[in-house]
PDB file of C-alpha atoms in Angstrom:
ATOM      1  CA  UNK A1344      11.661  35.403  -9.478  1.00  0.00           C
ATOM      2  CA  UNK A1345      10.870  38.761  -8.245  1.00  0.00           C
ATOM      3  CA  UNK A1346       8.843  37.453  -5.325  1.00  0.00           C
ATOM      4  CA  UNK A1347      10.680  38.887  -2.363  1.00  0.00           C
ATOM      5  CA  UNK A1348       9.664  34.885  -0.725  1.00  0.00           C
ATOM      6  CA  UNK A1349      11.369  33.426  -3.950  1.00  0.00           C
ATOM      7  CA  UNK A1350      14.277  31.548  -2.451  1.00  0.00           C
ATOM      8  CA  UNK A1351      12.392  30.361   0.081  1.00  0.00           C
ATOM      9  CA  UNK A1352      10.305  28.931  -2.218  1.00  0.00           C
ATOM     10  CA  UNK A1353      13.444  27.020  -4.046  1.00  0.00           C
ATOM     11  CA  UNK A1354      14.438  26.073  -0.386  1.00  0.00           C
ATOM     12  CA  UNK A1355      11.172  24.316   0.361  1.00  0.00           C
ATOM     13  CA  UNK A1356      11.621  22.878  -3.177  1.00  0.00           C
ATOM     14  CA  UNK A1357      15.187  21.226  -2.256  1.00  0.00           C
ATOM     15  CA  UNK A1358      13.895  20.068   1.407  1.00  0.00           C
ATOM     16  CA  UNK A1359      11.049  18.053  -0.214  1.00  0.00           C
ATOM     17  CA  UNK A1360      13.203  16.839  -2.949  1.00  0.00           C
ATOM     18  CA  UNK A1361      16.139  15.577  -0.939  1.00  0.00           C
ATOM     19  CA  UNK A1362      13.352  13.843   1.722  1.00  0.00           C
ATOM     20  CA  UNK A1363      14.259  10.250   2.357  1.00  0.00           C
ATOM     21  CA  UNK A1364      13.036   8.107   0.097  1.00  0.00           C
ATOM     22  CA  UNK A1365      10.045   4.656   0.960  1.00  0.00           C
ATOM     23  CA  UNK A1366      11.377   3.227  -1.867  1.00  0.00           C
ATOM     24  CA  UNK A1367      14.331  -0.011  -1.804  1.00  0.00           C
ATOM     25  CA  UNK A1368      17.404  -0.272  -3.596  1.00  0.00           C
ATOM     26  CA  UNK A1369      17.518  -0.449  -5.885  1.00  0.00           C
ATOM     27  CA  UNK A1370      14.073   0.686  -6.602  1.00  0.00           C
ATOM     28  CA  UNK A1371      15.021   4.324  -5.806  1.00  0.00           C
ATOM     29  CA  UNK A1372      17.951   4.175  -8.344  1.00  0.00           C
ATOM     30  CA  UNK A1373      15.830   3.431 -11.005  1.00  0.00           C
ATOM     31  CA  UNK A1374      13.881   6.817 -11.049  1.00  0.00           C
ATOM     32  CA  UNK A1375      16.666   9.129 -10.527  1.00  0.00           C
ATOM     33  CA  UNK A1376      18.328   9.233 -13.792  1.00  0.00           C
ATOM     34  CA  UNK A1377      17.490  11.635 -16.718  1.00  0.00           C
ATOM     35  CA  UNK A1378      16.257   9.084 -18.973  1.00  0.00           C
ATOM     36  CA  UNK A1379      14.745   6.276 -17.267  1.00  0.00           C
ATOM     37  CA  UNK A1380      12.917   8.911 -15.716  1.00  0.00           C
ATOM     38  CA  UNK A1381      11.553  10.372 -19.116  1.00  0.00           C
ATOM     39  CA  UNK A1382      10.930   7.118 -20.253  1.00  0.00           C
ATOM     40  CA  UNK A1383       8.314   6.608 -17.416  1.00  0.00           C
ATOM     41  CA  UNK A1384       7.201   9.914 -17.943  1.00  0.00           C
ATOM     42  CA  UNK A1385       6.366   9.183 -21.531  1.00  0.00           C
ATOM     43  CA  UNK A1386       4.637   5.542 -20.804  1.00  0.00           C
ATOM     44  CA  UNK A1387       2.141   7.481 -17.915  1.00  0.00           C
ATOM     45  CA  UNK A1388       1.426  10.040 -20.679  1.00  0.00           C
ATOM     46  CA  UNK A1389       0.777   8.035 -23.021  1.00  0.00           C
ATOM     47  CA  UNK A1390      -1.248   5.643 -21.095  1.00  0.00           C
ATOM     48  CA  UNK A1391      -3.463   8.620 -19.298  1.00  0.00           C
ATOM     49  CA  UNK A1392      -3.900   9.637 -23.115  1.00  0.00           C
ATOM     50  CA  UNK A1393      -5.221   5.901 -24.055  1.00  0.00           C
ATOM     51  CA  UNK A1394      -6.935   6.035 -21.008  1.00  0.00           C
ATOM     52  CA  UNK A1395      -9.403   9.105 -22.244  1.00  0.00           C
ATOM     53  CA  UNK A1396     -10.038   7.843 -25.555  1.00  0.00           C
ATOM     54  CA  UNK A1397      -7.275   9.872 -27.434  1.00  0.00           C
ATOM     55  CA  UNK A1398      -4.517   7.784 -27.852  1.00  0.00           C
ATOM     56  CA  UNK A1399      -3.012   4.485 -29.197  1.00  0.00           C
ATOM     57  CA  UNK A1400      -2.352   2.005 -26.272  1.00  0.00           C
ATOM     58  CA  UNK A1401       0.468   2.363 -24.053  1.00  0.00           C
ATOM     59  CA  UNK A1402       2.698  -0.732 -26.021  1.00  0.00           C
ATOM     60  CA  UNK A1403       6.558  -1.494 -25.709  1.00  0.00           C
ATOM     61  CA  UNK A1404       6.564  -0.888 -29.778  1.00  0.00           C
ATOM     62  CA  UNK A1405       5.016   2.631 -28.965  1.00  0.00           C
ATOM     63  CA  UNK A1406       7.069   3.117 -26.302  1.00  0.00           C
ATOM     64  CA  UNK A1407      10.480   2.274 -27.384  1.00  0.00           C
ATOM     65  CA  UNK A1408       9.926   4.302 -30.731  1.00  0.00           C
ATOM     66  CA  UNK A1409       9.149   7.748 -28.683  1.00  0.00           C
ATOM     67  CA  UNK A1410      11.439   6.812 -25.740  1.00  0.00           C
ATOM     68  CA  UNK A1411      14.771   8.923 -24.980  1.00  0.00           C
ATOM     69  CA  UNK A1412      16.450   5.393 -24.617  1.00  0.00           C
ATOM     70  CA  UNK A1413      17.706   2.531 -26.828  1.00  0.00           C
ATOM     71  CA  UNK A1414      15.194   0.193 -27.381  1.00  0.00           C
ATOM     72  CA  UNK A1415      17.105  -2.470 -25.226  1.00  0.00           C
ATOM     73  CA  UNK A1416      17.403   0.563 -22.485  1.00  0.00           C
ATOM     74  CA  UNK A1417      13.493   0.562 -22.469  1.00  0.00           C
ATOM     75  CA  UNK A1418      12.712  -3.279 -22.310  1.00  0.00           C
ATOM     76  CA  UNK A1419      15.168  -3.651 -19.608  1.00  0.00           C
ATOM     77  CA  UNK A1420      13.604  -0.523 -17.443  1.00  0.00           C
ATOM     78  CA  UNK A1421       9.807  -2.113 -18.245  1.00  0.00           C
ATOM     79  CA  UNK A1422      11.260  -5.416 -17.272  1.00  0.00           C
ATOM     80  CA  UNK A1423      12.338  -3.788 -14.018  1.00  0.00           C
ATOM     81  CA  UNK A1424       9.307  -2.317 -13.641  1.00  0.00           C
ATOM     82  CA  UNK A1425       7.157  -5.144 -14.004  1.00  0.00           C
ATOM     83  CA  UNK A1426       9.211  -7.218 -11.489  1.00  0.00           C
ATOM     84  CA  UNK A1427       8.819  -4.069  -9.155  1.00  0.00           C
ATOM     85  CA  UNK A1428       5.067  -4.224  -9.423  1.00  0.00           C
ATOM     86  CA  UNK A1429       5.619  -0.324 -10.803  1.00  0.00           C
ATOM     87  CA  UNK A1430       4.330  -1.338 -14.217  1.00  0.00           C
ATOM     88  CA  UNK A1431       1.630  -4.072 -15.206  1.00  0.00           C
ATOM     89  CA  UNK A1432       1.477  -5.679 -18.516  1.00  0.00           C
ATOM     90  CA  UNK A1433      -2.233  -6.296 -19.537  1.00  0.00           C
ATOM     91  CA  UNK A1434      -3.223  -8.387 -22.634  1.00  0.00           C
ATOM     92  CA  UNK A1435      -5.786  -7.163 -25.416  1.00  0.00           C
ATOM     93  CA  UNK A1436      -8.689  -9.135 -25.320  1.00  0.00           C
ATOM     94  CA  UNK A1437      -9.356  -8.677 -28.463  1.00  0.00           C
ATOM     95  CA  UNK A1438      -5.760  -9.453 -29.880  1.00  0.00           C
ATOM     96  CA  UNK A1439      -3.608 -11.359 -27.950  1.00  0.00           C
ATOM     97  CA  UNK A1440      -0.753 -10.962 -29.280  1.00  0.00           C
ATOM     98  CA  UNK A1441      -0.787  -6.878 -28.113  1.00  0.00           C
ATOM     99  CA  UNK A1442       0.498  -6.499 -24.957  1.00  0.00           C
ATOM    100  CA  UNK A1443      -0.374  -3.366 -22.766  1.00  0.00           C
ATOM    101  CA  UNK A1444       2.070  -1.373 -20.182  1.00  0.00           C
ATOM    102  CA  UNK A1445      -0.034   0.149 -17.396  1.00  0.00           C
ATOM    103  CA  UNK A1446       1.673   1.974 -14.995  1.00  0.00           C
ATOM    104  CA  UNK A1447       0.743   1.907 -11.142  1.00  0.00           C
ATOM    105  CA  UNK A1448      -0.458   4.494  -8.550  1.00  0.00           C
ATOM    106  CA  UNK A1449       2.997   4.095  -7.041  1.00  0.00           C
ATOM    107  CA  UNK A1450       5.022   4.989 -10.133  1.00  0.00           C
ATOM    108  CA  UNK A1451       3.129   8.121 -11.109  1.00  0.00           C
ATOM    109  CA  UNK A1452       3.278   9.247  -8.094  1.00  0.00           C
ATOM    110  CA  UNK A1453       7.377   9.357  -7.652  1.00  0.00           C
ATOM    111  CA  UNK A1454       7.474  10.437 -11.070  1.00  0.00           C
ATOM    112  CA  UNK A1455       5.306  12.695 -10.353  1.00  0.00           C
ATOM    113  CA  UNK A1456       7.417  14.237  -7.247  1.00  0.00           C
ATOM    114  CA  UNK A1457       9.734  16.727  -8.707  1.00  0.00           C
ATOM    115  CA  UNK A1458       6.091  18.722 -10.541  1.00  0.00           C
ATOM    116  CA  UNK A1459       3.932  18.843  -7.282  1.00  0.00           C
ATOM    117  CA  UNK A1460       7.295  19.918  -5.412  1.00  0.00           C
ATOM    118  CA  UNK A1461       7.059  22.804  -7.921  1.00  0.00           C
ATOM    119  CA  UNK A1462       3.723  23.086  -7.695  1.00  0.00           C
ATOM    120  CA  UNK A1463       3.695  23.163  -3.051  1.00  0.00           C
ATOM    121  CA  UNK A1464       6.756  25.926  -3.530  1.00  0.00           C
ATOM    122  CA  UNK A1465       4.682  28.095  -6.584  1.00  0.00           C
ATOM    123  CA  UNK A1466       1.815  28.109  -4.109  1.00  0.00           C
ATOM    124  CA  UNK A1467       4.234  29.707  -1.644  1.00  0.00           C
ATOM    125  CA  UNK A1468       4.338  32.469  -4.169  1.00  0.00           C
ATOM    126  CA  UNK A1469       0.458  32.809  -5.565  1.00  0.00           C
ATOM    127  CA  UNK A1470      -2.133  31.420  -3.566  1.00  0.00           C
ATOM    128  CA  UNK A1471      -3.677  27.948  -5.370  1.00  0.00           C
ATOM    129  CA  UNK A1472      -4.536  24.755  -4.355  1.00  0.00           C
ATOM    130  CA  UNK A1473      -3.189  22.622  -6.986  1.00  0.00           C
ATOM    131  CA  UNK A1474      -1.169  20.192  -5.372  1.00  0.00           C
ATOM    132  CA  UNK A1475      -3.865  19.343  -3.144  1.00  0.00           C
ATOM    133  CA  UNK A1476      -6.241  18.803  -5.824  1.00  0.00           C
ATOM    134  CA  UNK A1477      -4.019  16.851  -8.131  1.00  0.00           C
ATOM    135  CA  UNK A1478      -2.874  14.301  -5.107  1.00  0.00           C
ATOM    136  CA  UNK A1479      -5.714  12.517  -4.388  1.00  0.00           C
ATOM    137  CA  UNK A1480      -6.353  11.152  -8.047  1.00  0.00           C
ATOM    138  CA  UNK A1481      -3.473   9.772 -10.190  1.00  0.00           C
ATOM    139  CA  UNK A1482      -5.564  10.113 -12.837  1.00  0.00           C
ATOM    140  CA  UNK A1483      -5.427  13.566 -12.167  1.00  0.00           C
ATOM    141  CA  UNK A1484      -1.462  13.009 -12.135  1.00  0.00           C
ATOM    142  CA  UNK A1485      -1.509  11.125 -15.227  1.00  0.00           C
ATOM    143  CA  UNK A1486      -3.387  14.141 -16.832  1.00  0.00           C
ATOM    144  CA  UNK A1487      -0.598  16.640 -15.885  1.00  0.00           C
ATOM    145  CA  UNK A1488       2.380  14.596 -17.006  1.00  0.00           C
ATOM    146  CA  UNK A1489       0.724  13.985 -20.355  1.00  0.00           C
ATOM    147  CA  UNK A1490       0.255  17.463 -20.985  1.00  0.00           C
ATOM    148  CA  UNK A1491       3.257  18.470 -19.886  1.00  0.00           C
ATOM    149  CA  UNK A1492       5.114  16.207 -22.452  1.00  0.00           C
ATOM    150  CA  UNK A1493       2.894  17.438 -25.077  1.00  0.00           C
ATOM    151  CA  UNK A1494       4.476  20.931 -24.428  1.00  0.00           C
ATOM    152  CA  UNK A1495       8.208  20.019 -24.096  1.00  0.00           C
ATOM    153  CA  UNK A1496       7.727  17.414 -27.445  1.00  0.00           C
ATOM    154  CA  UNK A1497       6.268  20.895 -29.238  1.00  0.00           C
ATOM    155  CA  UNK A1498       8.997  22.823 -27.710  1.00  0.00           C
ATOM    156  CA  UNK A1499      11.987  22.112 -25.248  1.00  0.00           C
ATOM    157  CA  UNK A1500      12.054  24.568 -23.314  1.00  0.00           C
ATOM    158  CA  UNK A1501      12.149  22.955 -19.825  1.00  0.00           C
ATOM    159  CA  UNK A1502      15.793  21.392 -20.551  1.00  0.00           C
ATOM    160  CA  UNK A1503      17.889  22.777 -23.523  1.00  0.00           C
ATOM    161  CA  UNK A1504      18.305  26.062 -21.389  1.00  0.00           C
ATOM    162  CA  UNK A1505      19.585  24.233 -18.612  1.00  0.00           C
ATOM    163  CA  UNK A1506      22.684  22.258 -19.917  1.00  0.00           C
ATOM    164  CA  UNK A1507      24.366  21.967 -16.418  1.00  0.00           C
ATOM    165  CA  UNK A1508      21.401  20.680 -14.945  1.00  0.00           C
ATOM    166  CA  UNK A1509      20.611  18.066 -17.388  1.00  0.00           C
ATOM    167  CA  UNK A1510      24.540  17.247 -16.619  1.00  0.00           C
ATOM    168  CA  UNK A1511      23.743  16.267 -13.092  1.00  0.00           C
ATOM    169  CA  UNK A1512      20.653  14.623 -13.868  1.00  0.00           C
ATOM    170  CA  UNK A1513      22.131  12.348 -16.356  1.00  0.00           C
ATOM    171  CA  UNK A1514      23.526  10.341 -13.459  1.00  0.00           C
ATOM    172  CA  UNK A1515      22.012   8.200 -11.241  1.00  0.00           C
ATOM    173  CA  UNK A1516      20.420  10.551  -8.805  1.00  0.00           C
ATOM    174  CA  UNK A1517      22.776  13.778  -9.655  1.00  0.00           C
ATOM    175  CA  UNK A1518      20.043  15.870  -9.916  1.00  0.00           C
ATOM    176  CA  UNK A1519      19.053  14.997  -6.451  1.00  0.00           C
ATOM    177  CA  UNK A1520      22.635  15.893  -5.318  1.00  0.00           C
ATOM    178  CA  UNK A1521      22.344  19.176  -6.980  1.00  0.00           C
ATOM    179  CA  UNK A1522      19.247  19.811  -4.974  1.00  0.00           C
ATOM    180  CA  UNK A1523      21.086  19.384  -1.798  1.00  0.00           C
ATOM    181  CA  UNK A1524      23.969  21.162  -2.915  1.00  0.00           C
ATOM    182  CA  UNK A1525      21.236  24.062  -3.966  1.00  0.00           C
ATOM    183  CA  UNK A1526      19.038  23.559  -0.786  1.00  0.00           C
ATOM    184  CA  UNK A1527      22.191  23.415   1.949  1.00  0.00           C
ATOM    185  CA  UNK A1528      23.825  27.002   0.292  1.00  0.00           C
ATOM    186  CA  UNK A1529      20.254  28.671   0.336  1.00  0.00           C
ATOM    187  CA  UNK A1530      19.385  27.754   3.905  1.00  0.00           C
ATOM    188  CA  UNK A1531      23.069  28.709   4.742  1.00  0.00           C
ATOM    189  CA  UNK A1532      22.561  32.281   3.169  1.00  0.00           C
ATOM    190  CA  UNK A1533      19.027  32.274   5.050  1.00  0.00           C
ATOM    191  CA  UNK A1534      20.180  31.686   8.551  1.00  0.00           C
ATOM    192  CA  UNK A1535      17.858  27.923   8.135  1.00  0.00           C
ATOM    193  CA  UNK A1536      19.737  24.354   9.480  1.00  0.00           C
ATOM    194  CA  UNK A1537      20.294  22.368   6.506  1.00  0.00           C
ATOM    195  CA  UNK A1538      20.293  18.449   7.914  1.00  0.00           C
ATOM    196  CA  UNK A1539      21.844  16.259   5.380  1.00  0.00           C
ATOM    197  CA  UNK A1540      25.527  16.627   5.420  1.00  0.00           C
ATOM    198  CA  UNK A1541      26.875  17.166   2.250  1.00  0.00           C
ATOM    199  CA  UNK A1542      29.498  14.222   2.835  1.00  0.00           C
ATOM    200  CA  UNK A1543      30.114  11.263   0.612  1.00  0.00           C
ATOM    201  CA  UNK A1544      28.771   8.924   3.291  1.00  0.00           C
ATOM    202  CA  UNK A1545      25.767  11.531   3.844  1.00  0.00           C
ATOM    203  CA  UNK A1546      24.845  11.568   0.348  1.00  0.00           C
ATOM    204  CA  UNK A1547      25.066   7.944  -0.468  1.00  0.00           C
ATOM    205  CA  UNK A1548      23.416   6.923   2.303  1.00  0.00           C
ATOM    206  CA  UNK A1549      20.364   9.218   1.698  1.00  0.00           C
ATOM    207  CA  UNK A1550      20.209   8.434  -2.210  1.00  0.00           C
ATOM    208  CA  UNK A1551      21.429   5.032  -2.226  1.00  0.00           C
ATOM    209  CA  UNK A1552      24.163   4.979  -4.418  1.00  0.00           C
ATOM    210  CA  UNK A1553      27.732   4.290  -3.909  1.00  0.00           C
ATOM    211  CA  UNK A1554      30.705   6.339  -1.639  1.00  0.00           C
ATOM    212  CA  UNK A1555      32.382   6.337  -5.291  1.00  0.00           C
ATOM    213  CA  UNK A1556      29.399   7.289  -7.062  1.00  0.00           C
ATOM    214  CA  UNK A1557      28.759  10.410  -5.036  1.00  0.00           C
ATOM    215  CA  UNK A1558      32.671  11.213  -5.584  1.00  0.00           C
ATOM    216  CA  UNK A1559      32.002  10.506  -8.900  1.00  0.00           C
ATOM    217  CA  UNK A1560      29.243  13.515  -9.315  1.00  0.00           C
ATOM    218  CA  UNK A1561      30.548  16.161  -7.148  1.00  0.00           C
ATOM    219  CA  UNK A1562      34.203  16.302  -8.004  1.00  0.00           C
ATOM    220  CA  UNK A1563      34.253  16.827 -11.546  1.00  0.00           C
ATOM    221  CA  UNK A1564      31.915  19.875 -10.411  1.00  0.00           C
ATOM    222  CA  UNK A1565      34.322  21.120  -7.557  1.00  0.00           C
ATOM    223  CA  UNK A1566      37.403  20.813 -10.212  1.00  0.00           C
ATOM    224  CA  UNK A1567      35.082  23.107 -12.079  1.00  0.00           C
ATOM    225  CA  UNK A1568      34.273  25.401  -9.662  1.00  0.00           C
ATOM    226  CA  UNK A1569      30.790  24.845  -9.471  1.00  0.00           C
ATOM    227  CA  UNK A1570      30.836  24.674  -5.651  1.00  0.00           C
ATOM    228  CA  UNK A1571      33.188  24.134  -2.965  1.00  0.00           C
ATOM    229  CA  UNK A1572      32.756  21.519  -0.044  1.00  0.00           C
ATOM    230  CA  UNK A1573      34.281  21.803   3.386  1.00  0.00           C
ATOM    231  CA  UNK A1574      33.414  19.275   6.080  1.00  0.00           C
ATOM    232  CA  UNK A1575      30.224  18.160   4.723  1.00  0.00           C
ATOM    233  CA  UNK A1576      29.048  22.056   4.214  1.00  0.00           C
ATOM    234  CA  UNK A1577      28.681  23.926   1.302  1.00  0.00           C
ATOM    235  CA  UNK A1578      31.445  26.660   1.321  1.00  0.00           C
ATOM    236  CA  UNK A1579      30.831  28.842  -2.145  1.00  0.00           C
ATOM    237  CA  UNK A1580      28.902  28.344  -4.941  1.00  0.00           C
ATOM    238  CA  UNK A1581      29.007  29.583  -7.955  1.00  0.00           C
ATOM    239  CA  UNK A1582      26.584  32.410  -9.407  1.00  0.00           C
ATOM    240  CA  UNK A1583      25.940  31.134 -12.484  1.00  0.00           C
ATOM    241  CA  UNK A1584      24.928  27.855 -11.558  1.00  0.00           C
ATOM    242  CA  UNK A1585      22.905  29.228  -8.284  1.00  0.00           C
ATOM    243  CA  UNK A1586      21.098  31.250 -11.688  1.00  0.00           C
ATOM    244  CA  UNK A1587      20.484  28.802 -13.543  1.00  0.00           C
ATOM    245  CA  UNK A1588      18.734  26.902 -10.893  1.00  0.00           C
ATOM    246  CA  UNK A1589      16.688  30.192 -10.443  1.00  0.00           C
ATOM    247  CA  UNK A1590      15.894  30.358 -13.935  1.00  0.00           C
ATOM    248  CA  UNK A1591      14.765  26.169 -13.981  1.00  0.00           C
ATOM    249  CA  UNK A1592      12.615  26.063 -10.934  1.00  0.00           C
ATOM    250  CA  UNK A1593      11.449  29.588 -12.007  1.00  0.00           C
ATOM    251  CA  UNK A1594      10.025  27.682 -15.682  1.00  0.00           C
ATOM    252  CA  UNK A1595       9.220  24.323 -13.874  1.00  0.00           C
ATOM    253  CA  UNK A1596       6.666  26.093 -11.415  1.00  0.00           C
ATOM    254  CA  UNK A1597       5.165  28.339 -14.424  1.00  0.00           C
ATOM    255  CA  UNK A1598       5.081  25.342 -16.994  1.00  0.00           C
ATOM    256  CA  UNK A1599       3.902  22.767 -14.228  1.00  0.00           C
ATOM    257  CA  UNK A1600       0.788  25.886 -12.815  1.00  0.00           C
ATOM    258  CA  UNK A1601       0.235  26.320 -16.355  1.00  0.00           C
ATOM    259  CA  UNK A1602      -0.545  22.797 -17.651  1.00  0.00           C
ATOM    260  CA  UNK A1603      -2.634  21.818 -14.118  1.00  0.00           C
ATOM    261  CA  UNK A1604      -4.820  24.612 -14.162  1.00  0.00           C
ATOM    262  CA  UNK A1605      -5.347  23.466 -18.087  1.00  0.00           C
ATOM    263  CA  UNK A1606      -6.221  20.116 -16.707  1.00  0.00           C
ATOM    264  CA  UNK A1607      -8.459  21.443 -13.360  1.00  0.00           C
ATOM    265  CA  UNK A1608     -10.598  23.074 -16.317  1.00  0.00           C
ATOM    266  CA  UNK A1609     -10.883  20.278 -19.018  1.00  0.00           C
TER     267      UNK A1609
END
């Protein structure tokens, strides 16, 4: 956080995070939300586990007793999923009756968008070529969620320190709000253009959610004086939450250099 390039860094962060998505409603929706999100993050874990001989298979049983969800929450999400082509349920030849979940190319890769975001701004900061090497193999991907989640299941500290944050991203793409409330007040203070209007029709339009929705997620946070909104710009913000963003992308490009170069070296 020292870095005198650090903001920048957390800029470039925001401007890939806030990119328009390939992805069709409501396909995009189903990603941005704290715990669906988790729940795929879990199921490509524990499949990339399975997948190397360590594991037990990646089964809706397994799944909805480790998930952050109800267990109705996770067979709707998989049944999404499947209908998506995200996930793909595979039989056990040798029993039947055991169905496996394997997730696709496609769905670790947008899970895996927020940790190689980290990963293209920590590179900004110290020279490595991590998110190069981990893109062109999902198995790679796989490898890198899984031990991530081993490290936040031992000890959360990726979220519990960050109680606003998991606010916004317990909404249906909040957290992707956030970063373009983060990203449009850092390229402000930096002299940059910031593109995406900061308007309810800008913001619903790019995330594809509802007018209402968007209201829904940035008032409460303007009545408490999180930010303030003018026109589609970001007018103030306040200091404690612009810290606490500091402080989470700070951990998220540590944890997220720490657990790929673990995985580069396996």
């Amino acid at each position: 956080m020292s870095h005198p390039s650090y903001e920048n860094a957390v800029l470039a962060y925001c401007r890939r995070m806030i990119e328009p998505s390939g992805f069709r409603w409501p396909e995009n929706k189903i990603f941005a939300q704290k715990t669906r999100y988790l729940t795929c993050y879990m199921l490509i874990a524990i499949a990339s586990r399975f997948d190397l001989g360590i594991g037990p298979p990646p089964t809706m049983t397994l799944l909805k007793s480790v998930g952050p969800g109800s267990a109705r929450q996770v067979s709707d999400l998989m049944a999404g999923l499947r209908a998506g082509g995200f996930v793909i349920a595979e039989q056990n030849p040798s029993d039947r009756r055991e169905v496996r979940l394997r997730p696709t190319a496609p769905l670790i890769l947008k899970i895996a968008r927020s940790p190689l975001a980290f990963l293209a701004s920590s590179a900004l900061l110290e020279q490595h070529s991590l998110h190069e090497w981990l893109t062109v193999d999902p198995s790679r991907l796989g490898d890198l969620l899984a031990r991530s989640m081993d490290a936040i299941l031992s000890t959360d500290v990726l979220f519990a320190p960050f109680p606003t944050i998991v606010d916004f991203s317990s909404r249906d793409s909040g957290y992707l709000i956030l970063c373009a409330v983060i990203g449009a007040h850092l390229a402000r203070s930096g002299g940059e253009n910031w593109d995406l209007p900061l308007s309810y029709d800008g913001l619903s339009q790019r995330f594809q959610v509802s007018r209402q929705h968007v209201g829904n997620v940035l008032a409460p946070s303007v009545k408490r004086g999180l930010f303030s909104i003018r026109g589609g710009r970001i007018e103030d913000i306040d200091e404690r939450l612009l810290t606490e963003f500091f402080w989470w992308s700070a951990g998220q490009m540590s944890h997220y250099q720490i657990v790929a170069r673990e995985s580069a070296s396996a």
